[in-house]
GROMACS .gro file of C-alpha atoms in nm:
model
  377
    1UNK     CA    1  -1.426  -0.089   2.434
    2UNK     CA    2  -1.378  -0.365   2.161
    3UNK     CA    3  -1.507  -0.384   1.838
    4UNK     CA    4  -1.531  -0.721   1.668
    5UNK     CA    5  -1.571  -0.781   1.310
    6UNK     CA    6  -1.540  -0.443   1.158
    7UNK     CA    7  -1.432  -0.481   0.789
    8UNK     CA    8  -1.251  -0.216   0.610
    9UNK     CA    9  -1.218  -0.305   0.245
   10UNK     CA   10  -1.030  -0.030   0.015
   11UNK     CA   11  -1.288   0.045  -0.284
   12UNK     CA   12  -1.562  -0.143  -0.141
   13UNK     CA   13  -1.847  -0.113   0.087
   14UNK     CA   14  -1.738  -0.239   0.387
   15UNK     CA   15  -2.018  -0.367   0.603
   16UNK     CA   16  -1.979  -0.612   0.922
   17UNK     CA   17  -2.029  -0.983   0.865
   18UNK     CA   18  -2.212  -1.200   1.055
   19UNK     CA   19  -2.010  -1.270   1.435
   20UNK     CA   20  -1.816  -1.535   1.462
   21UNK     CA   21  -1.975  -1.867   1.683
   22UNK     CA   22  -1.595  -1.967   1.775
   23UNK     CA   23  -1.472  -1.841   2.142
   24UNK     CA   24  -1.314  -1.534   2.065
   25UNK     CA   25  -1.075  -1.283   2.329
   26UNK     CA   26  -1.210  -1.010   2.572
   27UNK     CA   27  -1.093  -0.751   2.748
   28UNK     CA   28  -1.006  -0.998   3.029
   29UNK     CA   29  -0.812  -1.183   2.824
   30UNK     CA   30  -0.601  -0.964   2.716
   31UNK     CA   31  -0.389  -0.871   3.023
   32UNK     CA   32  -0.285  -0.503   2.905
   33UNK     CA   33  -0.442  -0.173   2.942
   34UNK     CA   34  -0.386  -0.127   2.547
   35UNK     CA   35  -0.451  -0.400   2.252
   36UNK     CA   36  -0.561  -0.481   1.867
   37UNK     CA   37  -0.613  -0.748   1.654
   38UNK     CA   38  -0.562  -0.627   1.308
   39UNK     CA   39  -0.561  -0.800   0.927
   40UNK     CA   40  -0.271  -0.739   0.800
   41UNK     CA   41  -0.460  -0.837   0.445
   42UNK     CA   42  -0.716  -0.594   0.428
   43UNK     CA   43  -0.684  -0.354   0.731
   44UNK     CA   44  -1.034  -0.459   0.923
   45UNK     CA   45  -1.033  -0.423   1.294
   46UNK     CA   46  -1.076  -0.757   1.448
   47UNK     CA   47  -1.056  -0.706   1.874
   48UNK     CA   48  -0.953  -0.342   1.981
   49UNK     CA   49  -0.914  -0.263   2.332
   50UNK     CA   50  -0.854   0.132   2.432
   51UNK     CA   51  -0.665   0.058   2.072
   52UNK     CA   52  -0.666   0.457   2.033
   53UNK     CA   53  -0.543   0.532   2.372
   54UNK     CA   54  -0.187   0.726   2.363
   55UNK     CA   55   0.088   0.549   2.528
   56UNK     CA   56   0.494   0.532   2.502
   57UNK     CA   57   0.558   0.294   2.284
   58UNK     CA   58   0.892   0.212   2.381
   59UNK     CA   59   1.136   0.069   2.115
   60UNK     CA   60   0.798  -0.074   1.919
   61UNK     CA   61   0.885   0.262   1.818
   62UNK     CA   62   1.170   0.115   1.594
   63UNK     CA   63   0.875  -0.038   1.326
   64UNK     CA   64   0.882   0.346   1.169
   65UNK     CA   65   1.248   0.327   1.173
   66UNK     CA   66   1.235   0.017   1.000
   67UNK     CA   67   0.985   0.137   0.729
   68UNK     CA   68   1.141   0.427   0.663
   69UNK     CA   69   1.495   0.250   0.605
   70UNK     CA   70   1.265  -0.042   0.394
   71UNK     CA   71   1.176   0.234   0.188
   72UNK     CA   72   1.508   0.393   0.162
   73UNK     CA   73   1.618   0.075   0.029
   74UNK     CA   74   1.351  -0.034  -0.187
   75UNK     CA   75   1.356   0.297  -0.385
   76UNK     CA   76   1.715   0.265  -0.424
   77UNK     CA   77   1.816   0.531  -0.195
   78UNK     CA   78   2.077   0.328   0.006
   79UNK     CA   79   2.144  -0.021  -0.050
   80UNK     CA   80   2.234  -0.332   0.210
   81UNK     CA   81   2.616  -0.316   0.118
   82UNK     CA   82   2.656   0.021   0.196
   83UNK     CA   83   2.897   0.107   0.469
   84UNK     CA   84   2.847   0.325   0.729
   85UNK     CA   85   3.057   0.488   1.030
   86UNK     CA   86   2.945   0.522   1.343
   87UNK     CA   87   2.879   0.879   1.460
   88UNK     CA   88   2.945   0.988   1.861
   89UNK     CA   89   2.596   1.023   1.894
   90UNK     CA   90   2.486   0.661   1.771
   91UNK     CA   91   2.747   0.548   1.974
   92UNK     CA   92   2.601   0.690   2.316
   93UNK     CA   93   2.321   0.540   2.286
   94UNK     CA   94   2.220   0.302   2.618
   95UNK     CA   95   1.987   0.039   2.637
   96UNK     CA   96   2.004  -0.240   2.393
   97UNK     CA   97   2.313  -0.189   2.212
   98UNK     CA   98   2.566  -0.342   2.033
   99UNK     CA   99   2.863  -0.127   2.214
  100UNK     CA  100   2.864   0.058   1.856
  101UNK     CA  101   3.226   0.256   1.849
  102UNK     CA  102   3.278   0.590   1.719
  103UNK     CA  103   3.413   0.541   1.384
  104UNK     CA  104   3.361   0.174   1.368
  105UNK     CA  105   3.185   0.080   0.966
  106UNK     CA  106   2.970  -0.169   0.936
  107UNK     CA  107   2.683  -0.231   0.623
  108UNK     CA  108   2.306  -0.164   0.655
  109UNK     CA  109   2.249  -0.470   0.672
  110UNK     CA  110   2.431  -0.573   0.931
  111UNK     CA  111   2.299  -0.267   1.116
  112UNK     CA  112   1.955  -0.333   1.024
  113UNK     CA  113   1.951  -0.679   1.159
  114UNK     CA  114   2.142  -0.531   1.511
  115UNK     CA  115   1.803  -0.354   1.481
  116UNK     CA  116   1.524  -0.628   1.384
  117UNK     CA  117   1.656  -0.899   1.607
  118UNK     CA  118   1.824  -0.716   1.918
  119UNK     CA  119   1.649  -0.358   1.907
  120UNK     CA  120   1.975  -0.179   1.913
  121UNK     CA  121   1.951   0.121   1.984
  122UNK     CA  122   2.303   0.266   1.878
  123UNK     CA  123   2.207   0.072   1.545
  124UNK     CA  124   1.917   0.189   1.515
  125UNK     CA  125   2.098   0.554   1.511
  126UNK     CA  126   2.340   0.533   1.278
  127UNK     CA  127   2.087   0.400   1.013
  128UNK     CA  128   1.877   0.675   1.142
  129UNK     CA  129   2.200   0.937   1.048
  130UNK     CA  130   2.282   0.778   0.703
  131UNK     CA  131   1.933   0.766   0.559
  132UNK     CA  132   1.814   1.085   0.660
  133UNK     CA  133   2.159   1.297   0.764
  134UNK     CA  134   2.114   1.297   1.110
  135UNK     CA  135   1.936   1.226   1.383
  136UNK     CA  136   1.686   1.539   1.400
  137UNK     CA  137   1.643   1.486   1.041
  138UNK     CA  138   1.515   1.133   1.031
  139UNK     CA  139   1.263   1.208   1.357
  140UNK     CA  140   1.136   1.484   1.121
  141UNK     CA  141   1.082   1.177   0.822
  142UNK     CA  142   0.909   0.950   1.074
  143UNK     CA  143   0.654   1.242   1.179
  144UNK     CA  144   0.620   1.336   0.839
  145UNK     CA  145   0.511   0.954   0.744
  146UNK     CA  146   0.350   0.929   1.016
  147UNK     CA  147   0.089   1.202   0.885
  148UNK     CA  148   0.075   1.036   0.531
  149UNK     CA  149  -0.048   0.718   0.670
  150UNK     CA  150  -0.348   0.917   0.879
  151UNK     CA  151  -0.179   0.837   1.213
  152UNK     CA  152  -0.341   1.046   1.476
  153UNK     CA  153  -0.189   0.944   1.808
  154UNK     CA  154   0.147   0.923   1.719
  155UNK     CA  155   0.433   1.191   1.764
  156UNK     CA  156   0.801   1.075   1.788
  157UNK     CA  157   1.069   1.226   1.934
  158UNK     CA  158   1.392   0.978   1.829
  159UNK     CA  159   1.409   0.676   1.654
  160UNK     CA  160   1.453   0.450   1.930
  161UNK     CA  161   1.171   0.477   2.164
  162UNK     CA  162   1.416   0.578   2.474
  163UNK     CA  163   1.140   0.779   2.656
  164UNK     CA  164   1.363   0.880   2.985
  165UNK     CA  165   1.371   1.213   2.878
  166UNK     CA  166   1.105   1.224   2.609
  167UNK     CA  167   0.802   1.431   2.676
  168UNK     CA  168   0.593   1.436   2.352
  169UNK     CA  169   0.631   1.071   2.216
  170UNK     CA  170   0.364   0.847   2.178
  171UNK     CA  171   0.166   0.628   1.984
  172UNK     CA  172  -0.142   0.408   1.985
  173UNK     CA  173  -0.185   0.017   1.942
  174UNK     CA  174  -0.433   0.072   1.670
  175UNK     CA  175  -0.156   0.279   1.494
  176UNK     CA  176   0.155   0.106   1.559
  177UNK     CA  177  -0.022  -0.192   1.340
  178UNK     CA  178  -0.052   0.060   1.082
  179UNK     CA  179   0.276   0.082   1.100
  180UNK     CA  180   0.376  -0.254   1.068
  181UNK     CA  181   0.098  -0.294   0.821
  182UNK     CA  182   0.279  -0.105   0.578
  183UNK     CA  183   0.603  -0.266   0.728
  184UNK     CA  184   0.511  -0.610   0.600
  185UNK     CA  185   0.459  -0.469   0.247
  186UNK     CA  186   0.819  -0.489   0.253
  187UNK     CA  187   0.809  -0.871   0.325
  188UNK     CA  188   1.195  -0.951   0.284
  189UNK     CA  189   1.185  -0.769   0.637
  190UNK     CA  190   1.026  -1.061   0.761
  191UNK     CA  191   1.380  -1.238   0.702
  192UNK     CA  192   1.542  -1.074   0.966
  193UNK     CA  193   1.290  -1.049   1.247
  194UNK     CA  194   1.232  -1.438   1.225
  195UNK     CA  195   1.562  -1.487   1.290
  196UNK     CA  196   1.653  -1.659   1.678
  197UNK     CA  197   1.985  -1.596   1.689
  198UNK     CA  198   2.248  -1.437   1.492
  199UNK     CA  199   2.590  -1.241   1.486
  200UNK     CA  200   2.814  -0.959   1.428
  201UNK     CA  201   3.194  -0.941   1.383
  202UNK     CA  202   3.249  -1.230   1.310
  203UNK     CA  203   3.051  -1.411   1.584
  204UNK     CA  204   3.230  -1.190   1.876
  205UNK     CA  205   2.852  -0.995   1.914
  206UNK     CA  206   2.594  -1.206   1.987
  207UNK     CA  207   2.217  -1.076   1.820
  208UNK     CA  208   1.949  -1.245   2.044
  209UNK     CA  209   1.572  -1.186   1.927
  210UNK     CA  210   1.391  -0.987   2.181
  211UNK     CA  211   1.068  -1.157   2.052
  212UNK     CA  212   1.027  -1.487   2.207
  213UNK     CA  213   0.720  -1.654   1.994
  214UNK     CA  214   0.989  -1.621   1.757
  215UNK     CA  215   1.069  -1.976   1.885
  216UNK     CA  216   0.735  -2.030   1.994
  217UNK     CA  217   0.444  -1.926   1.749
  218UNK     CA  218   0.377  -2.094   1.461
  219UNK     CA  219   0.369  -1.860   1.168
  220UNK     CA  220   0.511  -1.591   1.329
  221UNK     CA  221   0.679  -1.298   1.075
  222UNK     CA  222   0.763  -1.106   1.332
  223UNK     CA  223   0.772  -0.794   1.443
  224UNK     CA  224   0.919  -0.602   1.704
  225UNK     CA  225   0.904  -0.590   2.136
  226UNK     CA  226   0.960  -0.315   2.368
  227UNK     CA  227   0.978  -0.258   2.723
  228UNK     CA  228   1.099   0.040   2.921
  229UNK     CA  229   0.960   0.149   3.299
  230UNK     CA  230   0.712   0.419   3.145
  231UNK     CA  231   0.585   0.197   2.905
  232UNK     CA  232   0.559  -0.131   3.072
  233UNK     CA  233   0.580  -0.465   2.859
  234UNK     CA  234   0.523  -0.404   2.483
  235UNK     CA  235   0.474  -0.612   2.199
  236UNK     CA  236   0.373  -0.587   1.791
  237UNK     CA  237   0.374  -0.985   1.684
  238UNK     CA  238   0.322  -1.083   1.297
  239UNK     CA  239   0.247  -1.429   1.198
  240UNK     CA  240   0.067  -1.554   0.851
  241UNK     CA  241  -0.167  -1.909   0.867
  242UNK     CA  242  -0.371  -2.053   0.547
  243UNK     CA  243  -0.250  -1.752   0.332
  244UNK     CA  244  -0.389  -1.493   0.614
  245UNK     CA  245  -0.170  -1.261   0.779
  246UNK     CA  246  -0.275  -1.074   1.142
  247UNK     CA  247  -0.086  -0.820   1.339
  248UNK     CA  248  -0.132  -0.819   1.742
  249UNK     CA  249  -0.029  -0.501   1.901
  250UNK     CA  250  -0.011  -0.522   2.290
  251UNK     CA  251   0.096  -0.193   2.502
  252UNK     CA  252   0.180  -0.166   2.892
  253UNK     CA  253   0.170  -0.523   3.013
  254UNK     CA  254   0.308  -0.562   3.329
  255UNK     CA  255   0.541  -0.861   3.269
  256UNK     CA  256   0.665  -0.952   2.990
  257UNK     CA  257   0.484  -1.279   2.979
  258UNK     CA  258   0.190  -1.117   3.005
  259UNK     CA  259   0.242  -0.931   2.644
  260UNK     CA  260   0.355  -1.251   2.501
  261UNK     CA  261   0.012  -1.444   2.684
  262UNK     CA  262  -0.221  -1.167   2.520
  263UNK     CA  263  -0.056  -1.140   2.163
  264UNK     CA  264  -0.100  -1.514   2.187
  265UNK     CA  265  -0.436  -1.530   2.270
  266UNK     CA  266  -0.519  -1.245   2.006
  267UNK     CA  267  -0.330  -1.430   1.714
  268UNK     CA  268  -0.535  -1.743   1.784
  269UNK     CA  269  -0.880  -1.609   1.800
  270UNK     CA  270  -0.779  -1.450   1.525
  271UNK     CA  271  -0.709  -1.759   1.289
  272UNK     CA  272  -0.951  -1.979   1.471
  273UNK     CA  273  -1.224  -1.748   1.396
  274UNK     CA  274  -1.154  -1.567   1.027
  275UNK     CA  275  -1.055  -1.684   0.684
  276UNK     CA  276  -0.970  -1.479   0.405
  277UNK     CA  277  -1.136  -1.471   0.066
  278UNK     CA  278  -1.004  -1.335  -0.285
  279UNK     CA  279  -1.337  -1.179  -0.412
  280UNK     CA  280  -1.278  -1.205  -0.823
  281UNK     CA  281  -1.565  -1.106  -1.072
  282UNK     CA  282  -1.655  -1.354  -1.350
  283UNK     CA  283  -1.532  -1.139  -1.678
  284UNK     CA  284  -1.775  -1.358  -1.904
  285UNK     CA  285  -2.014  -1.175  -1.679
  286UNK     CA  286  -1.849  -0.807  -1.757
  287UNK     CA  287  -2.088  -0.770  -2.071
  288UNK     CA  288  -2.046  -0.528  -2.353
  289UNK     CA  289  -2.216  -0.190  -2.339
  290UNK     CA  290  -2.344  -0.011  -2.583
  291UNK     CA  291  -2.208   0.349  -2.677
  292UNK     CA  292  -2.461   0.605  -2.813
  293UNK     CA  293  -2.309   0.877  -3.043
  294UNK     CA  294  -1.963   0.756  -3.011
  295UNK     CA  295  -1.624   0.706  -3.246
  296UNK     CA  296  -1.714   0.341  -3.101
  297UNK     CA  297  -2.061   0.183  -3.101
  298UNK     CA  298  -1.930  -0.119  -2.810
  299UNK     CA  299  -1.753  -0.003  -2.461
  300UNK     CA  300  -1.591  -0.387  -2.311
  301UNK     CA  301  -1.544  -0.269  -1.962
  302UNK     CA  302  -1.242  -0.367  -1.705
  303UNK     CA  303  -1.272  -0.643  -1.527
  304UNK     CA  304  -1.242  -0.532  -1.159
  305UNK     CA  305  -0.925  -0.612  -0.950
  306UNK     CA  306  -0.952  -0.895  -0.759
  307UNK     CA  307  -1.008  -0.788  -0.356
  308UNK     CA  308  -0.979  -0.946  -0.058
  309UNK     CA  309  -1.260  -0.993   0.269
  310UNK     CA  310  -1.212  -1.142   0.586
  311UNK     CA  311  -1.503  -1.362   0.684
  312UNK     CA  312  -1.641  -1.540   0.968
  313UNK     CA  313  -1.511  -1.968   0.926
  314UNK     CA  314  -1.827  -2.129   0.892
  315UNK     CA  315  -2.000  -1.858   0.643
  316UNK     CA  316  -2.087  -1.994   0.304
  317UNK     CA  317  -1.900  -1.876  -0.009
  318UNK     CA  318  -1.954  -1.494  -0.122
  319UNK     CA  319  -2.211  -1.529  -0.441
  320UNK     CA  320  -2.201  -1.199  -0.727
  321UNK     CA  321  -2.485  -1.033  -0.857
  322UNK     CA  322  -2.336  -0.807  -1.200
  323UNK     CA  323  -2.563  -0.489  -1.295
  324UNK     CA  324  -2.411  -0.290  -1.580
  325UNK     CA  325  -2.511  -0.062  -1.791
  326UNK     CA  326  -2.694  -0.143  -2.090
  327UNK     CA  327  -2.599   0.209  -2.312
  328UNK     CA  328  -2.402   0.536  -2.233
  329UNK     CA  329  -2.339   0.769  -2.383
  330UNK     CA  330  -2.033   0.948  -2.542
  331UNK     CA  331  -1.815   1.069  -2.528
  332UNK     CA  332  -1.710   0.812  -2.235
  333UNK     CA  333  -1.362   0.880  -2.014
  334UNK     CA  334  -1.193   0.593  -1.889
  335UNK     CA  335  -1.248   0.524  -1.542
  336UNK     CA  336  -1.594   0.608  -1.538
  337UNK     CA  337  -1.782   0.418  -1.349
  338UNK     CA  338  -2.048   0.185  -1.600
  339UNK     CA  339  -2.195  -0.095  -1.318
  340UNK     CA  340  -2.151  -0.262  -1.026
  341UNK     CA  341  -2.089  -0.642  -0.868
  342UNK     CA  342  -2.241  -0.746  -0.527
  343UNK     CA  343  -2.106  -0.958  -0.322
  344UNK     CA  344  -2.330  -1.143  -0.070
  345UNK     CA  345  -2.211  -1.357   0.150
  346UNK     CA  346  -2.555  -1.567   0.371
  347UNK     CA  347  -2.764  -1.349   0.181
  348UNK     CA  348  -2.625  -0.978   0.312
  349UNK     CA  349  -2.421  -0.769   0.079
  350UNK     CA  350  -2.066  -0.739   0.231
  351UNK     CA  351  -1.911  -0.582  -0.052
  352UNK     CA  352  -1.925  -0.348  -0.398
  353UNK     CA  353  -1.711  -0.401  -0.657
  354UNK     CA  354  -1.736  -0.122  -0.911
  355UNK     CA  355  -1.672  -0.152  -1.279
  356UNK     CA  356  -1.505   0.118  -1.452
  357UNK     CA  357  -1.513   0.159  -1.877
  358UNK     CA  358  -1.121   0.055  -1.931
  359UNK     CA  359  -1.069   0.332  -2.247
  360UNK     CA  360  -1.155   0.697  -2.371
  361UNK     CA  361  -1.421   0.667  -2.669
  362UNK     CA  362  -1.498   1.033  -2.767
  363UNK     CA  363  -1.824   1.136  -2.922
  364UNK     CA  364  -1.862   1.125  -3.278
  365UNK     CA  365  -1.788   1.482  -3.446
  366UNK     CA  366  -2.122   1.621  -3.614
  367UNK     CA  367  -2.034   1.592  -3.970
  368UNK     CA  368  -1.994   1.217  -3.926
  369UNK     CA  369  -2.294   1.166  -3.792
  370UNK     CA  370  -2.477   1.410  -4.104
  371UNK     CA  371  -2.313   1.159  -4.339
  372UNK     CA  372  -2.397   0.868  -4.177
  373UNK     CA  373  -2.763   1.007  -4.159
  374UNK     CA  374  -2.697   1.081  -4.557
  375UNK     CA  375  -2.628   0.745  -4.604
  376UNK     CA  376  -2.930   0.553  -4.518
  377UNK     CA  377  -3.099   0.714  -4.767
   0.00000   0.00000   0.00000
């Protein structure tokens, strides 16, 4: 089943917009038993086809490996100069590889990119090994993120996505762009998976970019391909147009053009048919409210953050309607909610922002209020 123009908006009310009247992809289209068309901006489902379904991912597998080490770096944990050895058990590693030896060093970086651009696999261990200790212990990290970001139909086994001997590793299309949803957050990634070709000691090891719209697509960021004989012809392609970023996930093609064909087709409905809009509340329209009984007679209350909504090209420009508040009364926390702004877009709400006082004003204490009473005598 698909599902087309399904917003999710993080503290708003998400509600569908009106459908697109551009040509958009069906299930006939896309050429794979398994498919979604995500934003990468705000999360909404935009095409899903058995999205939910749980499938080997093959090494489309390696976008948790590659979060995980994004966060590793990012917090400081490891950084892209370190050096690291290569164990016997990275080294064993078949498939893509770049014939890692035992005891060879090389930086995370250079690792990482073996990874991003060439899905090494033997790379793609030893990272595994220095972030988390070893092998085992890294799997255990990517489950263990896995259930922080809600995932469930995804299990992992290794880091790799070699599923000759796996029996309980799998994933979903709708999940693997959660994945790479969070893996974009980490945009310097991009860097390395829109790279064609690149090298390794000292241009004796050729990295060639398993990801062919790479060269192809324009905007593409990325993100990551996979293909082994259980899991047939996979793909998770990235690419940003107009400010608006989209992940495509494609599982179990049978050819390899065909994943390339259907991420293709889903990227380009997806830009010929949306356009994103910041959503930002007028603060001359965030009015003062008054505070009964309070240390402070006037609350001035946050201006919401700005959000983001994916709408259908063509629609007019979202419009705000502010109710607030007139009084409340103390003692007031912050972060209480005080009003609300609509946003209609045609005429339908498509969104809530809520406005929230932005302080603590505690209630005056009763001998204040006796002398104030006193005083208007």
């Amino acid at each position: 089943m698909k599902r087309i123009g399904t917003f999710l908006l993080a503290l708003m009310l998400a509600l569908a917009v009106p459908a697109p009247c551009f040509a958009a992809v069906d299930e006939k289209t896309v050429e794979a038993p398994s498919a979604v068309l995500v934003s990468a901006d705000t999360g909404a489902v935009l095409f899903e086809k058995n999205a939910h379904d749980r499938r080997s991912p093959a090494s489309v597998t390696k976008l948790m490996t590659m979060l995980l080490v994004a966060e590793a770096l990012d917090t400081g944990k490891i950084k892209l100069t370190d050096t690291v050895t290569g164990s016997a058990n990275a080294a064993s590693k078949g498939g893509s590889q770049i014939w890692l030896e035992v005891g060879e060093q090389m930086t995370v970086e250079e690792l990482l990119k073996a990874v991003v651009i060439a899905s090494a696999n033997d790379a793609c261990t030893a990272l595994a090994e220095f972030v988390a200790g070893s092998d085992g212990a890294f799997v255990q990290c990517m489950n263990d993120r896995a259930k922080e970001l809600g995932l469930q139909d995804t299990h992992f086994e290794n880091c790799t996505g070699l599923d000759d001997t796996a029996k309980n590793h799998f994933s979903s299309a709708y999940d693997l762009a959660v994945i790479a949803r969070e893996v974009l957050r980490h945009n310097w990634i991009t860097k390395y998976a829109t790279v064609w070709l690149d090298s390794l000691r000292d241009g004796k090891t050729e990295l060639n970019n398993t990801n062919k719209l790479v060269n192809t697509y324009d905007g593409i960021t990325g993100l990551k391909t996979g293909t082994t004989e259980k899991a047939g012809f996979c793909l998770c392609a990235t690419a940003r147009r107009d400010g608006m970023q989209l992940i495509a996930v494609v599982l179990g093609a049978k050819t390899s053009e065909q994943r390339f064909s259907a991420a293709t087709a889903l990227l380009d409905s997806g830009f010929a048919n949306y356009r994103l809009v910041t959503l930002s509340a007028d603060p001359k329209k965030i009015t003062q409210i008054t505070v009964k009984n309070g240390v402070q007679k006037i609350l001035n209350p946050a201006v919401p953050a700005k959000q983001q909504l994916l709408c259908a090209k063509g629609s007019g420009d979202p419009t705000y309607e502010y109710k607030l508040k007139k009084t409340v009364d103390a003692p007031v926390r912050k972060n209480t909610r005080v009003g609300t702004v609509k946003v209609k877009l045609d005429g339908k709400t498509v969104a809530e922002l809520p406005v929230y006082a932005g302080v603590n004003i505690d209630k005056t204490a009763f001998w204040s209020v006796f002398v104030r009473f006193l005083r208007t005598f």
